[in-house]
Amino acid sequence: MTARMDAAPRDASGDALLICKLLAADPKRLGGVALASGPGPGRDAFLTCYKYFTQDQTPLITVPAHVSIDRLEGGLDIPATLARGKPTKSLGLMATAENGAMLLLSAERLSADKAARIALAMEEHHRAHFGLIACDESRDEDESLPAILSERMAFRINPDQGIAALKVEGTLPKNLSQSADAVTLPEKIETALAETALMLGIPSPRALIFAFRVTKLHAALHNRKSVTEEDAAIAAQLVFAHRATQMPVEESASEDQPEEQNTETQPESSDPDSDTGGALADRVLDAVRAHLPEGLLAKLDASAFTRHGKSGQGAKAAKAGKTRGRPLGARRGDPRSGARLDLVETLRVAAPWQTLRRRTQPNRTGVLVHKDDFRVRRFKESRETTAIFVVDASGSSAIRRLAEAKGAVELILADCYVRRDRVAVIAFRSKSAEILLHPTRSLQRAKRSLAELPGGGGTPLTAAIEATLTLAEQVKRSGGVPLAVFLTDGRANITRDGTPDKARALSESEGAAKALRASGVKSLVIDLSDRPEGAAKTLATALAGLYLPLPHAESHTISNHVGAAMKSAGASR
Amino acid sequence: MTSRFPFSAIAGQDEMKRALLLTAVDPMIGGLLAFGDRGTGKSTAVRALAALLPEMKAIEGCPYHCDPASTQAQCEACRNKTKPKTKTMPIPVVDLPLGATEDRVVGALDLERALASGEKAFEPGLLAAANRGYLYVDEVNLLEDHIVDLLLDVAASGENVVEREGLSIRHPARFVLIGSGNPEEGELRPQLLDRFGLSVDVRTPTDVATWVEIARRRLAYEADPEAYAKQWASQDGELQRKLVAARKKVESVVLSDQILERAAALCLALQTDGLRGQLTLMRAARALTAFEGRKQVTLDDLKRMAGPALRHRLRRNPLDETGSQTRIDRALAELFG
């Protein structure tokens, strides 16, 4: 079986070429591909290849991330309408891309509302009208394609890998999409693919729909009437590998499997067909295993967060204050971008020009309004506060006081729930600091992550402050106001590189604290030590933050202080 | 227009499908909140349901497609017409996308006509389009608060009042609100939760057979939507007949005093906020009885609907992780054994 699998070109350029062909044959039903790389020869080669295979039969429409919703959906063309004096419609980009594909540049920067419109259009009437080629140029962890789109695309590749070998030759068989519909898909292979998807922890059945489609297209591409094991392996590699959220568990380790795993693998074994089916699933799984992205295991811990982080983008969108908040007067703008038209202001601006304009357009009736006359209302909106809890879980202070700290944090969380603020939790112990919870409004998750807070070890305060700084910057970039709440005794004893050295650790942490202060993040230090006025006070001074010596911290007191600090942080912007 | 995915062909998700059907039997139940994972066929189900329902009669040319049979629920223009022309149309399903502007939702000054002819006219929004149909809000938990407030007001009053840009318009906007979202991405305010009649948790199925069935049916549908719809036509037709029959009968279903008392006792034991929970519970139990072709609501119906009707109304300590369903089950066991 391995021999058969090796027969197909199983390298990166082979994948890119195959994806090109499949997508060119059927862009709308495969949803598209995410190109995980910046602009470069890889992307260019991929696009050239795609265009070659479509032979310009289907459109490929380029869409930049800053595209306006009007342009996407089409609608009234205001400049043309004003110039001609009668309604002029423009065709949206999504309509032009019908049956073809849209090339989304810097797709990771696409705002949540635009992503939602595109996703909706792909869904409309349950027949996608176009596919996507989404360029994902994200570099940091905190940027990624909107989940709502990445879920609707079958593939994801890095086109820079093995691009030199990308050879374009031959043509696609005509009507590949239709002939793929006629290909039969044996039940054994269906089951094997579904088992593989479940074993890889793929969250949505949509992936399986794509995989089925790919097997059929691939079989049709090779003039087969029925899907073979090879088609299945390739489909699994292309569609499943980048979606995997867990490493497939070996049979022997079945006791360690999470619960839902057990429920789906166990009943299979009683099935008479399972011998062949299970073995086939294993072979498909093996094929995928080779394709799992490197470092998947390392990413898995974080994946629960990043996945939610990605999809949570909507929550932080539209902070521009176009529609609510305190009125700030009017200014020039386009009323269709979501802002509210200030009719009176618009007319006031247009009024003095009427005689002049009438002279140039004597045939028009009514008020002559030009595009520049439009005034839209502006509002000032207070921004969302994100409280970053930096919890000392080291042996020195915490362990003993941690229970109290947790209690306090929970109270604050309940407060945040009322105010609809977001919270994040960073814990530090032994050698490093770790983001336990990315900014979220979900209290249940905050609570869960705190309940699981481990304790003991050294106090890597420097690492903690630096992690806080990174997270605070992220919060700022997404339009929020970060506020750092340190719960510690401030007795740093682990240096930046993880070696125990008290003196150096203290001076390093002071430097880090100053950097955090310089970035303008407000902070609050809650001293957990038994004898206050010590290292924690020094930390607070370096941070220019509020210092709360609470030798016998009561949850309520802490909560009140944080509440007051958050209010002032929110109000000062 | 291409045929929609047949309702009967949606694999799994029985609780969601049943809840959707019940909102169709008795629209007064007041909408459905489907919280759960992505890609579980929520939006497919809503659209399929609308296609399943028999077409409705509407007054021609009316932007709110008013019902010719009921003058009470008509817009002003239609009320003044003596003999309006009517047409039949499918039940509307309107999507409210994330980031929809207030203008788009409530309607606004018609820029087109204002610019071209200097006329002050009203351009109906999504609420107008959804009148007498379904308003589907994906990621309802991520929606801007002011849009949510607006939806709530309209959903409760059945009327959209527009007072802006010199316009003063009111028009009927009665719709069944279907919301979906993933609670891990953000929670919904309790005020909003309470306004949804029923709530269901939608989970991705975890068994191989269902996954295979989902993908298989989808592919068959994509290959030839018309033929696929025909294949399921008899099942969908059967469901439609059941629905229509249930709609006629729902008002005559008997709710005995004993059942009413038990519903009240249950709500009291669970300390649900307000009366809305109890009302919904009774309406839902009645709709379920009618849908299953029976005449009298039984304790069993009550038990079955307790989850969807009350789950989201329990006063909740945000930090208490005990599932709502667990609390309901416990209360049911304590009260009724």
mmCIF file of N, CA and C in Angstrom, chain A residues 483-530:
data_model
loop_
_atom_site.group_PDB
_atom_site.id
_atom_site.type_symbol
_atom_site.label_atom_id
_atom_site.label_comp_id
_atom_site.label_asym_id
_atom_site.label_seq_id
_atom_site.Cartn_x
_atom_site.Cartn_y
_atom_site.Cartn_z
ATOM 1 N N LEU A 483 -4.861 46.966 30.633
ATOM 2 C CA LEU A 483 -4.616 47.325 32.020
ATOM 3 C C LEU A 483 -3.984 46.098 32.659
ATOM 4 N N ALA A 484 -2.790 46.277 33.243
ATOM 5 C CA ALA A 484 -2.105 45.121 33.804
ATOM 6 C C ALA A 484 -2.322 45.057 35.307
ATOM 7 N N VAL A 485 -2.722 43.915 35.782
ATOM 8 C CA VAL A 485 -2.898 43.720 37.221
ATOM 9 C C VAL A 485 -1.926 42.634 37.662
ATOM 10 N N PHE A 486 -0.898 43.037 38.423
ATOM 11 C CA PHE A 486 0.084 42.058 38.885
ATOM 12 C C PHE A 486 -0.306 41.563 40.265
ATOM 13 N N LEU A 487 -0.361 40.273 40.411
ATOM 14 C CA LEU A 487 -0.563 39.701 41.734
ATOM 15 C C LEU A 487 0.720 38.954 42.074
ATOM 16 N N THR A 488 1.585 39.573 42.876
ATOM 17 C CA THR A 488 2.887 38.977 43.137
ATOM 18 C C THR A 488 3.503 39.573 44.397
ATOM 19 N N ASP A 489 4.583 38.951 44.840
ATOM 20 C CA ASP A 489 5.324 39.563 45.934
ATOM 21 C C ASP A 489 6.533 40.317 45.389
ATOM 22 N N GLY A 490 6.728 40.230 44.081
ATOM 23 C CA GLY A 490 7.780 41.003 43.443
ATOM 24 C C GLY A 490 9.181 40.467 43.649
ATOM 25 N N ARG A 491 9.319 39.338 44.355
ATOM 26 C CA ARG A 491 10.682 38.845 44.625
ATOM 27 C C ARG A 491 11.168 37.999 43.466
ATOM 28 N N ALA A 492 11.636 38.677 42.442
ATOM 29 C CA ALA A 492 12.131 37.974 41.260
ATOM 30 C C ALA A 492 13.376 37.203 41.616
ATOM 31 N N ASN A 493 13.505 35.970 41.137
ATOM 32 C CA ASN A 493 14.751 35.245 41.373
ATOM 33 C C ASN A 493 15.178 34.408 40.186
ATOM 34 N N ILE A 494 14.501 34.596 39.065
ATOM 35 C CA ILE A 494 14.920 33.879 37.857
ATOM 36 C C ILE A 494 15.199 34.932 36.792
ATOM 37 N N THR A 495 16.356 34.844 36.165
ATOM 38 C CA THR A 495 16.705 35.848 35.161
ATOM 39 C C THR A 495 15.999 35.544 33.858
ATOM 40 N N ARG A 496 16.214 36.443 32.913
ATOM 41 C CA ARG A 496 15.542 36.324 31.619
ATOM 42 C C ARG A 496 15.871 35.003 30.942
ATOM 43 N N ASP A 497 17.143 34.574 31.086
ATOM 44 C CA ASP A 497 17.515 33.326 30.408
ATOM 45 C C ASP A 497 17.224 32.095 31.254
ATOM 46 N N GLY A 498 16.522 32.271 32.353
ATOM 47 C CA GLY A 498 16.056 31.110 33.095
ATOM 48 C C GLY A 498 17.008 30.589 34.153
ATOM 49 N N THR A 499 18.065 31.346 34.498
ATOM 50 C CA THR A 499 18.964 30.878 35.549
ATOM 51 C C THR A 499 18.613 31.562 36.866
ATOM 52 N N PRO A 500 18.755 30.848 37.958
ATOM 53 C CA PRO A 500 18.439 31.463 39.249
ATOM 54 C C PRO A 500 19.564 32.405 39.679
ATOM 55 N N ASP A 501 19.276 33.674 39.786
ATOM 56 C CA ASP A 501 20.254 34.677 40.221
ATOM 57 C C ASP A 501 19.448 35.874 40.697
ATOM 58 N N LYS A 502 19.334 35.984 41.983
ATOM 59 C CA LYS A 502 18.407 36.943 42.555
ATOM 60 C C LYS A 502 18.714 38.385 42.150
ATOM 61 N N ALA A 503 19.981 38.766 42.319
ATOM 62 C CA ALA A 503 20.337 40.169 42.084
ATOM 63 C C ALA A 503 20.065 40.557 40.637
ATOM 64 N N ARG A 504 20.523 39.698 39.711
ATOM 65 C CA ARG A 504 20.343 40.026 38.302
ATOM 66 C C ARG A 504 18.855 40.008 37.930
ATOM 67 N N ALA A 505 18.166 39.052 38.499
ATOM 68 C CA ALA A 505 16.735 38.925 38.204
ATOM 69 C C ALA A 505 16.011 40.202 38.592
ATOM 70 N N LEU A 506 16.376 40.753 39.743
ATOM 71 C CA LEU A 506 15.695 41.954 40.210
ATOM 72 C C LEU A 506 15.968 43.144 39.292
ATOM 73 N N SER A 507 17.230 43.298 38.883
ATOM 74 C CA SER A 507 17.548 44.455 38.039
ATOM 75 C C SER A 507 16.909 44.287 36.658
ATOM 76 N N GLU A 508 16.895 43.045 36.188
ATOM 77 C CA GLU A 508 16.259 42.805 34.883
ATOM 78 C C GLU A 508 14.773 43.114 34.927
ATOM 79 N N SER A 509 14.136 42.675 36.014
ATOM 80 C CA SER A 509 12.690 42.870 36.087
ATOM 81 C C SER A 509 12.370 44.352 36.186
ATOM 82 N N GLU A 510 13.254 45.092 36.815
ATOM 83 C CA GLU A 510 13.015 46.529 36.910
ATOM 84 C C GLU A 510 13.087 47.155 35.520
ATOM 85 N N GLY A 511 14.074 46.703 34.740
ATOM 86 C CA GLY A 511 14.195 47.205 33.362
ATOM 87 C C GLY A 511 12.946 46.895 32.556
ATOM 88 N N ALA A 512 12.471 45.650 32.684
ATOM 89 C CA ALA A 512 11.283 45.241 31.939
ATOM 90 C C ALA A 512 10.086 46.080 32.367
ATOM 91 N N ALA A 513 10.010 46.330 33.671
ATOM 92 C CA ALA A 513 8.893 47.111 34.190
ATOM 93 C C ALA A 513 8.896 48.513 33.592
ATOM 94 N N LYS A 514 10.095 49.082 33.463
ATOM 95 C CA LYS A 514 10.194 50.428 32.887
ATOM 96 C C LYS A 514 9.753 50.428 31.437
ATOM 97 N N ALA A 515 10.086 49.331 30.733
ATOM 98 C CA ALA A 515 9.666 49.230 29.330
ATOM 99 C C ALA A 515 8.143 49.200 29.236
ATOM 100 N N LEU A 516 7.531 48.479 30.167
ATOM 101 C CA LEU A 516 6.069 48.383 30.174
ATOM 102 C C LEU A 516 5.469 49.757 30.459
ATOM 103 N N ARG A 517 6.112 50.478 31.393
ATOM 104 C CA ARG A 517 5.617 51.807 31.707
ATOM 105 C C ARG A 517 5.734 52.706 30.472
ATOM 106 N N ALA A 518 6.891 52.585 29.789
ATOM 107 C CA ALA A 518 7.131 53.441 28.626
ATOM 108 C C ALA A 518 6.079 53.221 27.545
ATOM 109 N N SER A 519 5.543 52.009 27.463
ATOM 110 C CA SER A 519 4.554 51.747 26.423
ATOM 111 C C SER A 519 3.178 52.285 26.808
ATOM 112 N N GLY A 520 3.096 52.854 27.994
ATOM 113 C CA GLY A 520 1.854 53.528 28.360
ATOM 114 C C GLY A 520 0.780 52.632 28.913
ATOM 115 N N VAL A 521 1.171 51.472 29.390
ATOM 116 C CA VAL A 521 0.172 50.566 29.950
ATOM 117 C C VAL A 521 -0.007 50.895 31.430
ATOM 118 N N LYS A 522 -1.236 51.099 31.812
ATOM 119 C CA LYS A 522 -1.501 51.357 33.231
ATOM 120 C C LYS A 522 -1.398 50.057 33.993
ATOM 121 N N SER A 523 -0.853 50.138 35.200
ATOM 122 C CA SER A 523 -0.762 48.890 35.945
ATOM 123 C C SER A 523 -1.075 49.074 37.416
ATOM 124 N N LEU A 524 -1.233 47.943 38.012
ATOM 125 C CA LEU A 524 -1.679 47.866 39.382
ATOM 126 C C LEU A 524 -0.930 46.689 39.976
ATOM 127 N N VAL A 525 -0.256 46.903 41.114
ATOM 128 C CA VAL A 525 0.463 45.797 41.720
ATOM 129 C C VAL A 525 -0.203 45.455 43.038
ATOM 130 N N ILE A 526 -0.613 44.225 43.157
ATOM 131 C CA ILE A 526 -1.201 43.785 44.413
ATOM 132 C C ILE A 526 -0.173 42.922 45.125
ATOM 133 N N ASP A 527 0.289 43.398 46.233
ATOM 134 C CA ASP A 527 1.379 42.747 46.942
ATOM 135 C C ASP A 527 0.851 41.558 47.721
ATOM 136 N N LEU A 528 1.384 40.401 47.410
ATOM 137 C CA LEU A 528 0.898 39.204 48.075
ATOM 138 C C LEU A 528 1.792 38.782 49.231
ATOM 139 N N SER A 529 2.903 39.509 49.449
ATOM 140 C CA SER A 529 3.837 39.056 50.476
ATOM 141 C C SER A 529 3.305 39.376 51.871
ATOM 142 N N ASP A 530 3.863 38.700 52.846
ATOM 143 C CA ASP A 530 3.402 38.911 54.214
ATOM 144 C C ASP A 530 3.879 40.247 54.754
#
